[in-house]
């Protein structure tokens, strides 16, 4: 039988607020253990949580970035369960009245067509503490770090609209881009500021039945999200083929063995309204103010780049995936340089070097104006592409003007025809077999001769002019 997968995601995103959700402790989980705590986030008896405005603002911006309808009234419940990372016995979460509902993101499906994936709702909740498992001598011990307890989170719950690992990975990528644009979170699966759980079931293709779903956790990269879902779909198909009944449970992705394994379920208790945190009521004016603060979002920015700078849809989309890259591009474009050259050099030369060095665009020595200076020289044939790459590498090490770096390094391109004529003449004389090959129709002979001439010029010749002179000479020989 032909099966299809039904996939929904539950995504926790840690908001990058300066303080925790219900107290003024710094929201820095990575600090020395238990440094950022107070009676409220240690959950001591009698401490009254105070809901923070920053968390509401960042959560609202994230909801708007995901096209959700903000609810006028939302409220916190006590999600009751006990676990050593939650010693107070309940987590404050919006179980019944979430902050927003009915969102969506449009991804590009596997068939190349746009596909809308719906978001059921987004709610706010506090994070739990972190358990650290260690050995004390030969005795295994577990420690609790409360730095993360009470950290502000949102949970995004999608509709089960995804049908493949591709859909899920594209959704997570786009969600990350959108939330980063509004500045609510870094959304990094690697560092744990985003956590993705996938609910997966399979059914005969073409039917709309909903079968027992299995939850998969513990994927710490987008690639792992795809791999874990792909594995789980195949595992369920095998189970069905062997006549095994599916039971609802949670599995952990093992990134080393590339398998999912069943884990012990946590007891899930009831959700009861919390008496200490007042309902969150959002006024029309406040919401309109937040909407007016939204930046130009990636899809719209890409469309503008396409119109304004003549980039292809693909180029514009690539640039706008990261807001810093898009902003940098626009700053470079305030100088007279060709847009597509900037795009090409930014994405294929500058960004890879930055990533390798662990630098950020905003703080790199290659400022937009210096990058524009370099590309201007390239565009006017004053340096060739090879030299431009070397100059770019040096710009990371010095604050000297680009022109000075070019002059001092002798990177200026030789376009002077008489100088190049001399070089070409010597190359033709010294490479008679290649010249003969060329006349016998061996296509790579021309490339070889150009390469020789480039080498003879110390890599500084204008390859276009070299090629023209060579062709002209060869035609008369
Ligand atoms: Zn605190």
Tab-separated table of C-alpha atoms and ligand atoms in Angstrom:
chain	number	residue	atom	x	y	z
A	1	UNK	CA	0.000	0.000	0.000
A	2	UNK	CA	1.093	3.552	-0.687
A	3	UNK	CA	1.360	5.641	2.485
A	4	UNK	CA	1.709	9.343	3.163
A	5	UNK	CA	3.030	11.023	6.277
A	6	UNK	CA	1.070	13.487	8.412
A	7	UNK	CA	3.428	15.777	10.312
A	8	UNK	CA	2.822	18.573	12.779
A	9	UNK	CA	5.454	20.469	14.751
A	10	UNK	CA	5.612	21.906	18.263
A	11	UNK	CA	8.402	24.433	18.421
A	12	UNK	CA	9.703	26.091	21.579
A	13	UNK	CA	11.480	29.392	21.015
A	14	UNK	CA	13.364	31.122	23.818
A	15	UNK	CA	12.756	34.890	23.716
A	16	UNK	CA	15.894	37.030	24.017
A	17	UNK	CA	14.480	39.316	26.746
A	18	UNK	CA	16.998	40.797	29.207
A	19	UNK	CA	15.064	39.363	32.168
A	20	UNK	CA	13.025	36.262	32.938
A	21	UNK	CA	9.272	36.061	32.372
A	22	UNK	CA	7.990	36.552	35.928
A	23	UNK	CA	10.901	38.170	37.783
A	24	UNK	CA	13.784	40.608	37.178
A	25	UNK	CA	16.579	38.007	37.173
A	26	UNK	CA	18.877	38.218	34.135
A	27	UNK	CA	17.795	35.878	31.334
A	28	UNK	CA	21.263	34.349	30.868
A	29	UNK	CA	20.979	30.543	31.255
A	30	UNK	CA	24.652	30.082	30.341
A	31	UNK	CA	26.012	31.882	33.425
A	32	UNK	CA	27.570	30.072	36.368
A	33	UNK	CA	24.885	27.616	37.680
A	34	UNK	CA	22.183	29.066	39.950
A	35	UNK	CA	23.629	32.597	39.722
A	36	UNK	CA	20.516	34.193	38.211
A	37	UNK	CA	17.854	33.262	40.716
A	38	UNK	CA	15.461	34.855	43.229
A	39	UNK	CA	12.578	33.577	45.378
A	40	UNK	CA	10.194	33.839	42.379
A	41	UNK	CA	12.227	31.732	39.930
A	42	UNK	CA	13.436	29.361	42.631
A	43	UNK	CA	9.674	28.849	43.016
A	44	UNK	CA	9.795	29.290	46.786
A	45	UNK	CA	6.437	29.082	48.579
A	46	UNK	CA	4.650	32.427	48.766
A	47	UNK	CA	6.590	34.179	45.990
A	48	UNK	CA	4.225	35.952	43.592
A	49	UNK	CA	5.167	35.962	39.871
A	50	UNK	CA	5.168	39.375	38.126
A	51	UNK	CA	4.542	39.089	34.391
A	52	UNK	CA	7.118	41.107	32.407
A	53	UNK	CA	6.227	43.534	29.642
A	54	UNK	CA	9.329	42.685	27.532
A	55	UNK	CA	8.258	39.061	27.165
A	56	UNK	CA	4.825	40.127	25.936
A	57	UNK	CA	6.350	42.523	23.412
A	58	UNK	CA	8.855	39.989	22.001
A	59	UNK	CA	6.222	37.243	21.917
A	60	UNK	CA	3.769	39.516	20.099
A	61	UNK	CA	6.354	40.477	17.466
A	62	UNK	CA	7.144	36.788	16.869
A	63	UNK	CA	3.413	36.002	16.501
A	64	UNK	CA	2.998	38.849	14.000
A	65	UNK	CA	6.043	37.597	12.048
A	66	UNK	CA	4.240	34.251	11.717
A	67	UNK	CA	0.999	35.875	10.488
A	68	UNK	CA	-0.970	35.013	13.632
A	69	UNK	CA	-4.048	36.788	14.961
A	70	UNK	CA	-3.217	38.303	18.345
A	71	UNK	CA	-5.953	37.563	20.892
A	72	UNK	CA	-7.328	40.492	22.845
A	73	UNK	CA	-7.301	38.414	26.016
A	74	UNK	CA	-5.013	35.549	26.980
A	75	UNK	CA	-4.321	33.916	30.349
A	76	UNK	CA	-1.875	31.681	32.183
A	77	UNK	CA	-2.684	28.248	33.531
A	78	UNK	CA	-0.818	25.904	35.816
A	79	UNK	CA	0.247	22.882	33.786
A	80	UNK	CA	0.472	20.417	36.619
A	81	UNK	CA	3.186	17.778	36.662
A	82	UNK	CA	6.136	16.945	38.829
A	83	UNK	CA	9.665	16.424	37.611
A	84	UNK	CA	12.999	17.276	39.272
A	85	UNK	CA	13.453	20.214	36.837
A	86	UNK	CA	10.068	21.580	38.008
A	87	UNK	CA	10.025	21.159	41.779
A	88	UNK	CA	7.096	23.561	42.299
A	89	UNK	CA	4.907	20.985	40.579
A	90	UNK	CA	3.457	23.121	37.772
A	91	UNK	CA	4.580	25.217	34.819
A	92	UNK	CA	2.945	28.566	33.991
A	93	UNK	CA	1.685	28.160	30.431
A	94	UNK	CA	-1.223	29.471	28.361
A	95	UNK	CA	-3.070	26.208	27.896
A	96	UNK	CA	-6.634	27.448	27.378
A	97	UNK	CA	-6.290	31.038	26.159
A	98	UNK	CA	-3.143	31.409	24.016
A	99	UNK	CA	-1.655	34.749	22.959
A	100	UNK	CA	-2.415	34.166	19.272
A	101	UNK	CA	-4.101	31.820	16.810
A	102	UNK	CA	-4.451	31.050	13.098
A	103	UNK	CA	-1.009	31.823	11.665
A	104	UNK	CA	0.668	30.511	8.541
A	105	UNK	CA	3.881	30.457	6.529
A	106	UNK	CA	4.208	29.896	2.789
A	107	UNK	CA	7.060	27.544	1.909
A	108	UNK	CA	8.159	26.236	-1.486
A	109	UNK	CA	7.020	22.601	-1.671
A	110	UNK	CA	8.973	19.712	-3.173
A	111	UNK	CA	7.152	20.262	-6.461
A	112	UNK	CA	8.484	23.837	-6.619
A	113	UNK	CA	5.036	25.311	-5.934
A	114	UNK	CA	4.180	27.572	-2.983
A	115	UNK	CA	2.505	25.694	-0.143
A	116	UNK	CA	0.758	27.234	2.861
A	117	UNK	CA	1.430	25.567	6.219
A	118	UNK	CA	-0.920	26.659	8.976
A	119	UNK	CA	-0.134	27.444	12.618
A	120	UNK	CA	-2.862	26.434	15.078
A	121	UNK	CA	-1.766	28.778	17.864
A	122	UNK	CA	1.194	30.280	19.715
A	123	UNK	CA	1.234	30.507	23.509
A	124	UNK	CA	3.639	31.888	26.099
A	125	UNK	CA	5.140	29.820	28.881
A	126	UNK	CA	8.004	29.755	31.353
A	127	UNK	CA	10.962	27.440	30.874
A	128	UNK	CA	11.840	24.819	33.475
A	129	UNK	CA	15.181	24.360	35.266
A	130	UNK	CA	17.988	22.337	33.759
A	131	UNK	CA	19.160	18.965	35.023
A	132	UNK	CA	22.860	18.175	34.862
A	133	UNK	CA	23.872	14.536	35.235
A	134	UNK	CA	27.403	13.966	36.570
A	135	UNK	CA	29.562	11.454	38.387
A	136	UNK	CA	30.770	12.134	41.921
A	137	UNK	CA	33.514	9.561	42.251
A	138	UNK	CA	31.716	6.400	41.223
A	139	UNK	CA	28.282	7.654	42.181
A	140	UNK	CA	26.016	9.146	39.483
A	141	UNK	CA	24.449	12.394	40.702
A	142	UNK	CA	21.926	14.833	39.214
A	143	UNK	CA	22.210	18.587	39.789
A	144	UNK	CA	19.592	21.268	39.160
A	145	UNK	CA	20.528	24.636	37.597
A	146	UNK	CA	17.775	27.255	38.026
A	147	UNK	CA	19.313	29.852	35.698
A	148	UNK	CA	16.875	28.741	32.995
A	149	UNK	CA	13.881	28.410	35.349
A	150	UNK	CA	11.297	31.009	34.374
A	151	UNK	CA	13.027	32.012	31.123
A	152	UNK	CA	10.491	33.415	28.622
A	153	UNK	CA	9.347	30.985	25.934
A	154	UNK	CA	6.780	30.795	23.201
A	155	UNK	CA	5.480	27.509	21.864
A	156	UNK	CA	4.361	27.378	18.237
A	157	UNK	CA	1.913	24.578	17.486
A	158	UNK	CA	1.290	23.904	13.795
A	159	UNK	CA	-1.577	22.155	12.068
A	160	UNK	CA	-0.620	18.686	10.736
A	161	UNK	CA	-0.145	20.127	7.227
A	162	UNK	CA	3.345	18.791	6.486
A	163	UNK	CA	3.731	15.680	4.361
A	164	UNK	CA	7.491	15.185	4.128
A	165	UNK	CA	10.832	15.915	5.826
A	166	UNK	CA	11.286	18.643	3.182
A	167	UNK	CA	8.121	20.459	4.296
A	168	UNK	CA	9.199	20.352	7.942
A	169	UNK	CA	12.744	21.556	7.264
A	170	UNK	CA	11.551	24.419	5.037
A	171	UNK	CA	8.998	25.426	7.650
A	172	UNK	CA	11.620	25.543	10.418
A	173	UNK	CA	14.040	27.494	8.186
A	174	UNK	CA	11.444	30.089	7.268
A	175	UNK	CA	10.167	30.349	10.840
A	176	UNK	CA	13.731	31.030	12.007
A	177	UNK	CA	14.207	33.715	9.351
A	178	UNK	CA	10.900	35.429	10.237
A	179	UNK	CA	11.523	35.460	13.998
A	180	UNK	CA	15.117	36.655	13.579
A	181	UNK	CA	13.846	39.542	11.436
A	182	UNK	CA	11.693	40.894	14.253
A	183	UNK	CA	14.558	40.324	16.712
A	184	UNK	CA	12.670	38.148	19.214
A	185	UNK	CA	15.131	35.231	19.252
A	186	UNK	CA	18.208	33.768	17.614
A	187	UNK	CA	16.221	30.552	17.023
A	188	UNK	CA	19.270	28.301	17.127
A	189	UNK	CA	18.606	24.566	17.347
A	190	UNK	CA	22.326	24.072	17.923
A	191	UNK	CA	22.502	26.257	21.033
A	192	UNK	CA	19.027	25.345	22.292
A	193	UNK	CA	17.230	28.689	21.823
A	194	UNK	CA	14.845	26.724	19.578
A	195	UNK	CA	13.622	23.170	20.203
A	196	UNK	CA	11.568	21.251	17.648
A	197	UNK	CA	9.319	18.293	18.465
A	198	UNK	CA	7.658	16.503	15.558
A	199	UNK	CA	4.370	14.571	15.704
A	200	UNK	CA	4.329	11.960	12.971
A	201	UNK	CA	1.779	9.438	11.748
A	202	UNK	CA	1.192	7.716	8.426
A	203	UNK	CA	-1.979	6.834	6.530
A	204	UNK	CA	-2.967	5.341	3.176
A	205	UNK	CA	-2.313	7.975	0.533
A	206	UNK	CA	-5.385	9.931	-0.538
A	207	UNK	CA	-7.360	9.320	2.680
A	208	UNK	CA	-7.903	11.920	5.363
A	209	UNK	CA	-7.922	9.711	8.417
A	210	UNK	CA	-5.861	10.707	11.469
A	211	UNK	CA	-3.881	7.817	12.907
A	212	UNK	CA	-1.991	7.372	16.165
A	213	UNK	CA	0.923	9.778	16.209
A	214	UNK	CA	4.388	9.379	17.617
A	215	UNK	CA	6.327	12.340	18.998
A	216	UNK	CA	10.039	12.683	18.140
A	217	UNK	CA	12.336	14.972	20.148
A	218	UNK	CA	15.996	15.887	20.525
A	219	UNK	CA	16.916	17.165	17.042
A	220	UNK	CA	19.606	19.820	17.340
A	221	UNK	CA	19.932	20.960	13.741
A	222	UNK	CA	17.524	21.426	10.847
A	223	UNK	CA	19.227	18.528	9.058
A	224	UNK	CA	18.477	16.319	12.067
A	225	UNK	CA	14.803	17.369	11.957
A	226	UNK	CA	14.646	16.056	8.386
A	227	UNK	CA	16.625	12.886	9.152
A	228	UNK	CA	14.577	12.041	12.258
A	229	UNK	CA	11.258	12.473	10.424
A	230	UNK	CA	12.466	10.416	7.443
A	231	UNK	CA	13.594	7.628	9.791
A	232	UNK	CA	10.353	7.677	11.759
A	233	UNK	CA	8.168	7.468	8.611
A	234	UNK	CA	10.064	4.372	7.445
A	235	UNK	CA	9.929	2.812	10.936
A	236	UNK	CA	6.150	3.237	11.069
A	237	UNK	CA	5.724	1.753	7.592
A	238	UNK	CA	7.702	-1.303	8.686
A	239	UNK	CA	5.611	-1.628	11.852
A	240	UNK	CA	2.379	-1.535	9.853
A	241	UNK	CA	3.703	-4.040	7.317
A	242	UNK	CA	4.471	-6.409	10.200
A	243	UNK	CA	0.968	-5.957	11.590
A	244	UNK	CA	2.131	-4.092	14.696
A	245	UNK	CA	-0.307	-1.625	16.270
A	246	UNK	CA	0.985	1.938	16.692
A	247	UNK	CA	0.879	3.321	20.234
A	248	UNK	CA	1.108	6.967	21.191
A	249	UNK	CA	4.517	7.606	22.742
A	250	UNK	CA	7.610	9.796	22.608
A	251	UNK	CA	10.873	8.859	20.900
A	252	UNK	CA	14.315	10.428	21.060
A	253	UNK	CA	16.424	11.043	17.972
A	254	UNK	CA	19.931	9.640	18.294
A	255	UNK	CA	22.083	11.737	15.940
A	256	UNK	CA	25.018	9.298	16.099
A	257	UNK	CA	23.169	6.038	15.400
A	258	UNK	CA	20.609	7.909	13.255
A	259	UNK	CA	17.643	6.104	14.821
A	260	UNK	CA	14.762	7.028	17.136
A	261	UNK	CA	14.314	5.145	20.410
A	262	UNK	CA	11.310	5.047	22.747
A	263	UNK	CA	11.617	7.096	25.937
A	264	UNK	CA	9.782	6.952	29.218
A	265	UNK	CA	6.727	9.200	29.115
A	266	UNK	CA	6.350	12.127	31.525
A	267	UNK	CA	3.175	12.246	33.521
A	268	UNK	CA	0.959	14.935	31.991
A	269	UNK	CA	-1.440	16.347	34.549
A	270	UNK	CA	-4.352	18.754	34.239
A	271	UNK	CA	-4.169	22.470	33.382
A	272	UNK	CA	-5.900	24.727	35.885
A	273	UNK	CA	-6.232	28.540	35.743
A	274	UNK	CA	-3.440	30.274	37.657
A	275	UNK	CA	-4.762	32.592	40.381
A	276	UNK	CA	-1.669	34.813	40.735
A	277	UNK	CA	-1.007	36.155	37.212
A	278	UNK	CA	-3.750	38.491	35.914
A	279	UNK	CA	-5.108	37.910	32.391
A	280	UNK	CA	-3.132	39.577	29.583
A	281	UNK	CA	-5.330	42.164	27.872
A	282	UNK	CA	-4.058	43.788	24.681
A	283	UNK	CA	-5.478	47.097	23.487
A	284	UNK	CA	-6.020	47.914	19.810
A	285	UNK	CA	-3.677	50.952	20.093
A	286	UNK	CA	-0.835	48.946	21.623
A	287	UNK	CA	-1.154	46.255	18.964
A	288	UNK	CA	-1.232	48.810	16.139
A	289	UNK	CA	1.895	50.381	17.578
A	290	UNK	CA	3.654	46.966	17.474
A	291	UNK	CA	2.472	46.350	13.903
A	292	UNK	CA	3.862	49.726	12.853
A	293	UNK	CA	7.252	48.776	14.376
A	294	UNK	CA	7.593	45.614	12.259
A	295	UNK	CA	10.519	45.731	9.834
A	296	UNK	CA	10.142	45.039	6.127
A	297	UNK	CA	9.790	41.230	6.159
A	298	UNK	CA	11.896	38.913	3.933
A	299	UNK	CA	9.330	38.148	1.206
A	300	UNK	CA	8.540	41.827	0.661
A	301	UNK	CA	12.201	42.835	0.844
A	302	UNK	CA	13.139	40.184	-1.745
A	303	UNK	CA	10.406	41.437	-4.077
A	304	UNK	CA	11.713	45.001	-3.686
A	305	UNK	CA	15.336	43.919	-4.329
A	306	UNK	CA	14.110	42.148	-7.471
A	307	UNK	CA	12.314	45.287	-8.691
A	308	UNK	CA	14.749	47.944	-7.522
A	309	UNK	CA	18.103	46.288	-8.252
A	310	UNK	CA	17.220	43.841	-11.042
A	311	UNK	CA	18.276	40.752	-9.077
A	312	UNK	CA	16.766	37.396	-10.038
A	313	UNK	CA	14.097	36.036	-7.656
A	314	UNK	CA	16.575	33.408	-6.487
A	315	UNK	CA	19.336	35.944	-5.749
A	316	UNK	CA	16.944	38.282	-3.944
A	317	UNK	CA	15.514	35.415	-1.880
A	318	UNK	CA	18.991	34.220	-0.874
A	319	UNK	CA	20.111	37.695	0.205
A	320	UNK	CA	16.975	38.350	2.256
A	321	UNK	CA	17.140	35.087	4.216
A	322	UNK	CA	19.418	36.897	6.638
A	323	UNK	CA	18.511	40.435	7.653
A	324	UNK	CA	22.106	41.520	8.330
A	325	UNK	CA	23.187	40.355	4.868
A	326	UNK	CA	20.271	42.151	3.231
A	327	UNK	CA	21.028	45.363	5.168
A	328	UNK	CA	24.721	45.154	4.249
A	329	UNK	CA	23.835	44.643	0.582
A	330	UNK	CA	21.661	47.746	0.640
A	331	UNK	CA	24.431	49.821	2.196
A	332	UNK	CA	26.867	48.682	-0.513
A	333	UNK	CA	24.257	49.620	-3.125
A	334	UNK	CA	24.377	53.267	-1.991
A	335	UNK	CA	27.669	53.355	-3.964
A	336	UNK	CA	27.789	53.107	-7.765
A	337	UNK	CA	28.455	49.350	-8.153
A	338	UNK	CA	26.494	46.749	-10.172
A	339	UNK	CA	23.902	44.948	-8.005
A	340	UNK	CA	24.454	41.459	-9.341
A	341	UNK	CA	28.228	41.758	-8.931
A	342	UNK	CA	27.682	42.815	-5.308
A	343	UNK	CA	25.317	39.873	-4.737
A	344	UNK	CA	27.748	37.403	-6.253
A	345	UNK	CA	30.784	38.653	-4.330
A	346	UNK	CA	28.858	39.030	-1.093
A	347	UNK	CA	27.434	35.500	-1.117
A	348	UNK	CA	30.325	33.557	-2.679
A	349	UNK	CA	33.393	35.436	-1.392
A	350	UNK	CA	32.725	37.685	1.582
A	351	UNK	CA	30.234	35.533	3.542
A	352	UNK	CA	32.244	32.268	3.385
A	353	UNK	CA	35.393	34.042	4.638
A	354	UNK	CA	33.413	35.711	7.432
A	355	UNK	CA	31.954	32.370	8.505
A	356	UNK	CA	35.402	30.793	8.467
A	357	UNK	CA	36.817	33.594	10.614
A	358	UNK	CA	33.807	33.652	12.928
A	359	UNK	CA	33.362	37.380	12.159
A	360	UNK	CA	30.035	39.174	11.782
A	361	UNK	CA	29.188	41.453	8.845
A	362	UNK	CA	28.316	44.322	11.156
A	363	UNK	CA	31.689	44.350	12.946
A	364	UNK	CA	33.993	43.206	10.132
A	365	UNK	CA	36.732	45.500	8.805
A	366	UNK	CA	35.250	45.022	5.348
A	367	UNK	CA	32.728	47.830	5.733
A	368	UNK	CA	30.125	48.420	3.008
A	369	UNK	CA	32.103	51.384	1.632
A	370	UNK	CA	35.389	49.428	1.437
A	371	UNK	CA	33.603	46.485	-0.202
A	372	UNK	CA	32.073	48.918	-2.713
A	373	UNK	CA	35.523	50.438	-3.373
A	374	UNK	CA	36.969	47.016	-4.158
A	375	UNK	CA	34.090	46.016	-6.440
A	376	UNK	CA	34.315	49.419	-8.161
A	377	UNK	CA	37.961	48.677	-9.077
A	378	UNK	CA	36.932	45.249	-10.330
A	379	UNK	CA	34.061	46.702	-12.343
A	380	UNK	CA	36.371	49.267	-13.988
A	381	UNK	CA	38.907	46.512	-14.794
A	382	UNK	CA	41.501	48.084	-12.529
A	383	UNK	CA	41.968	44.759	-10.736
A	384	UNK	CA	41.014	41.324	-12.030
A	385	UNK	CA	38.932	38.786	-10.162
A	386	UNK	CA	41.878	36.806	-8.789
A	387	UNK	CA	43.594	39.894	-7.440
A	388	UNK	CA	40.284	41.148	-6.004
A	389	UNK	CA	40.033	37.933	-3.947
A	390	UNK	CA	43.540	38.504	-2.576
A	391	UNK	CA	42.816	42.155	-1.820
A	392	UNK	CA	39.601	41.110	-0.041
A	393	UNK	CA	41.587	38.735	2.179
A	394	UNK	CA	43.956	41.606	3.101
A	395	UNK	CA	41.076	43.971	3.919
A	396	UNK	CA	40.273	41.790	6.930
A	397	UNK	CA	43.744	42.547	8.318
A	398	UNK	CA	44.099	46.287	7.720
A	399	UNK	CA	42.193	49.558	7.830
A	400	UNK	CA	44.189	51.106	4.946
A	401	UNK	CA	42.143	52.412	2.004
A	402	UNK	CA	41.432	49.789	-0.662
A	403	UNK	CA	43.365	51.759	-3.295
A	404	UNK	CA	46.465	51.763	-1.055
A	405	UNK	CA	46.207	47.989	-0.483
A	406	UNK	CA	45.987	47.459	-4.254
A	407	UNK	CA	48.960	49.747	-4.981
A	408	UNK	CA	51.164	48.428	-2.180
A	409	UNK	CA	50.472	44.801	-3.115
A	410	UNK	CA	51.000	45.474	-6.852
A	411	UNK	CA	47.506	44.134	-7.551
A	412	UNK	CA	46.666	46.679	-10.265
A	413	UNK	CA	45.464	44.941	-13.377
A	414	UNK	CA	47.468	45.225	-16.567
A	415	UNK	CA	45.061	46.249	-19.320
A	416	UNK	CA	47.654	48.156	-21.321
A	417	UNK	CA	47.485	46.548	-24.778
A	418	UNK	CA	51.138	47.110	-25.757
A	419	UNK	CA	52.436	45.474	-22.582
A	420	UNK	CA	50.093	42.526	-23.045
A	421	UNK	CA	50.930	42.231	-26.759
A	422	UNK	CA	54.552	41.581	-25.739
A	423	UNK	CA	53.566	38.889	-23.237
A	424	UNK	CA	51.239	37.167	-25.727
A	425	UNK	CA	53.934	37.185	-28.444
A	426	UNK	CA	56.395	35.463	-26.085
A	427	UNK	CA	53.808	32.843	-25.074
A	428	UNK	CA	52.955	32.018	-28.702
A	429	UNK	CA	56.653	31.628	-29.523
A	430	UNK	CA	57.341	29.386	-26.561
A	431	UNK	CA	54.308	27.099	-26.981
A	432	UNK	CA	54.320	25.964	-30.607
A	433	UNK	CA	52.662	22.568	-29.849
A	434	UNK	CA	49.699	24.267	-28.163
A	435	UNK	CA	49.366	26.681	-31.083
A	436	UNK	CA	49.329	23.698	-33.460
A	437	UNK	CA	46.718	21.982	-31.267
A	438	UNK	CA	44.578	25.110	-31.426
A	439	UNK	CA	44.683	25.119	-35.212
A	440	UNK	CA	43.785	21.410	-35.185
A	441	UNK	CA	40.620	22.209	-33.243
A	442	UNK	CA	41.738	21.092	-29.753
A	443	UNK	CA	39.430	23.311	-27.724
A	444	UNK	CA	41.382	23.357	-24.469
A	445	UNK	CA	44.532	24.725	-26.203
A	446	UNK	CA	43.159	28.285	-26.044
A	447	UNK	CA	42.523	28.009	-22.301
A	448	UNK	CA	46.054	26.724	-21.815
A	449	UNK	CA	47.549	29.677	-23.731
A	450	UNK	CA	45.449	32.188	-21.788
A	451	UNK	CA	46.604	30.533	-18.571
A	452	UNK	CA	50.253	30.797	-19.627
A	453	UNK	CA	49.875	34.491	-20.480
A	454	UNK	CA	48.104	35.170	-17.156
A	455	UNK	CA	50.904	33.421	-15.302
A	456	UNK	CA	53.553	35.392	-17.219
A	457	UNK	CA	51.865	38.628	-16.107
A	458	UNK	CA	52.016	37.522	-12.474
A	459	UNK	CA	48.249	37.020	-12.497
A	460	UNK	CA	47.655	40.718	-13.075
A	461	UNK	CA	46.670	40.754	-16.770
A	462	UNK	CA	43.121	41.561	-17.754
A	463	UNK	CA	42.001	38.104	-18.958
A	464	UNK	CA	39.495	39.614	-21.372
A	465	UNK	CA	42.155	41.690	-23.131
A	466	UNK	CA	44.586	38.718	-23.163
A	467	UNK	CA	41.932	36.590	-24.794
A	468	UNK	CA	41.183	39.227	-27.448
A	469	UNK	CA	44.866	39.667	-28.335
A	470	UNK	CA	45.427	35.901	-28.464
A	471	UNK	CA	42.432	35.298	-30.729
A	472	UNK	CA	43.536	38.100	-33.026
A	473	UNK	CA	47.107	36.757	-33.246
A	474	UNK	CA	46.042	33.124	-33.681
A	475	UNK	CA	43.685	34.076	-36.497
A	476	UNK	CA	46.605	35.494	-38.510
A	477	UNK	CA	49.189	32.783	-37.726
B	1	LIG	ZN1	14.213	35.318	39.501
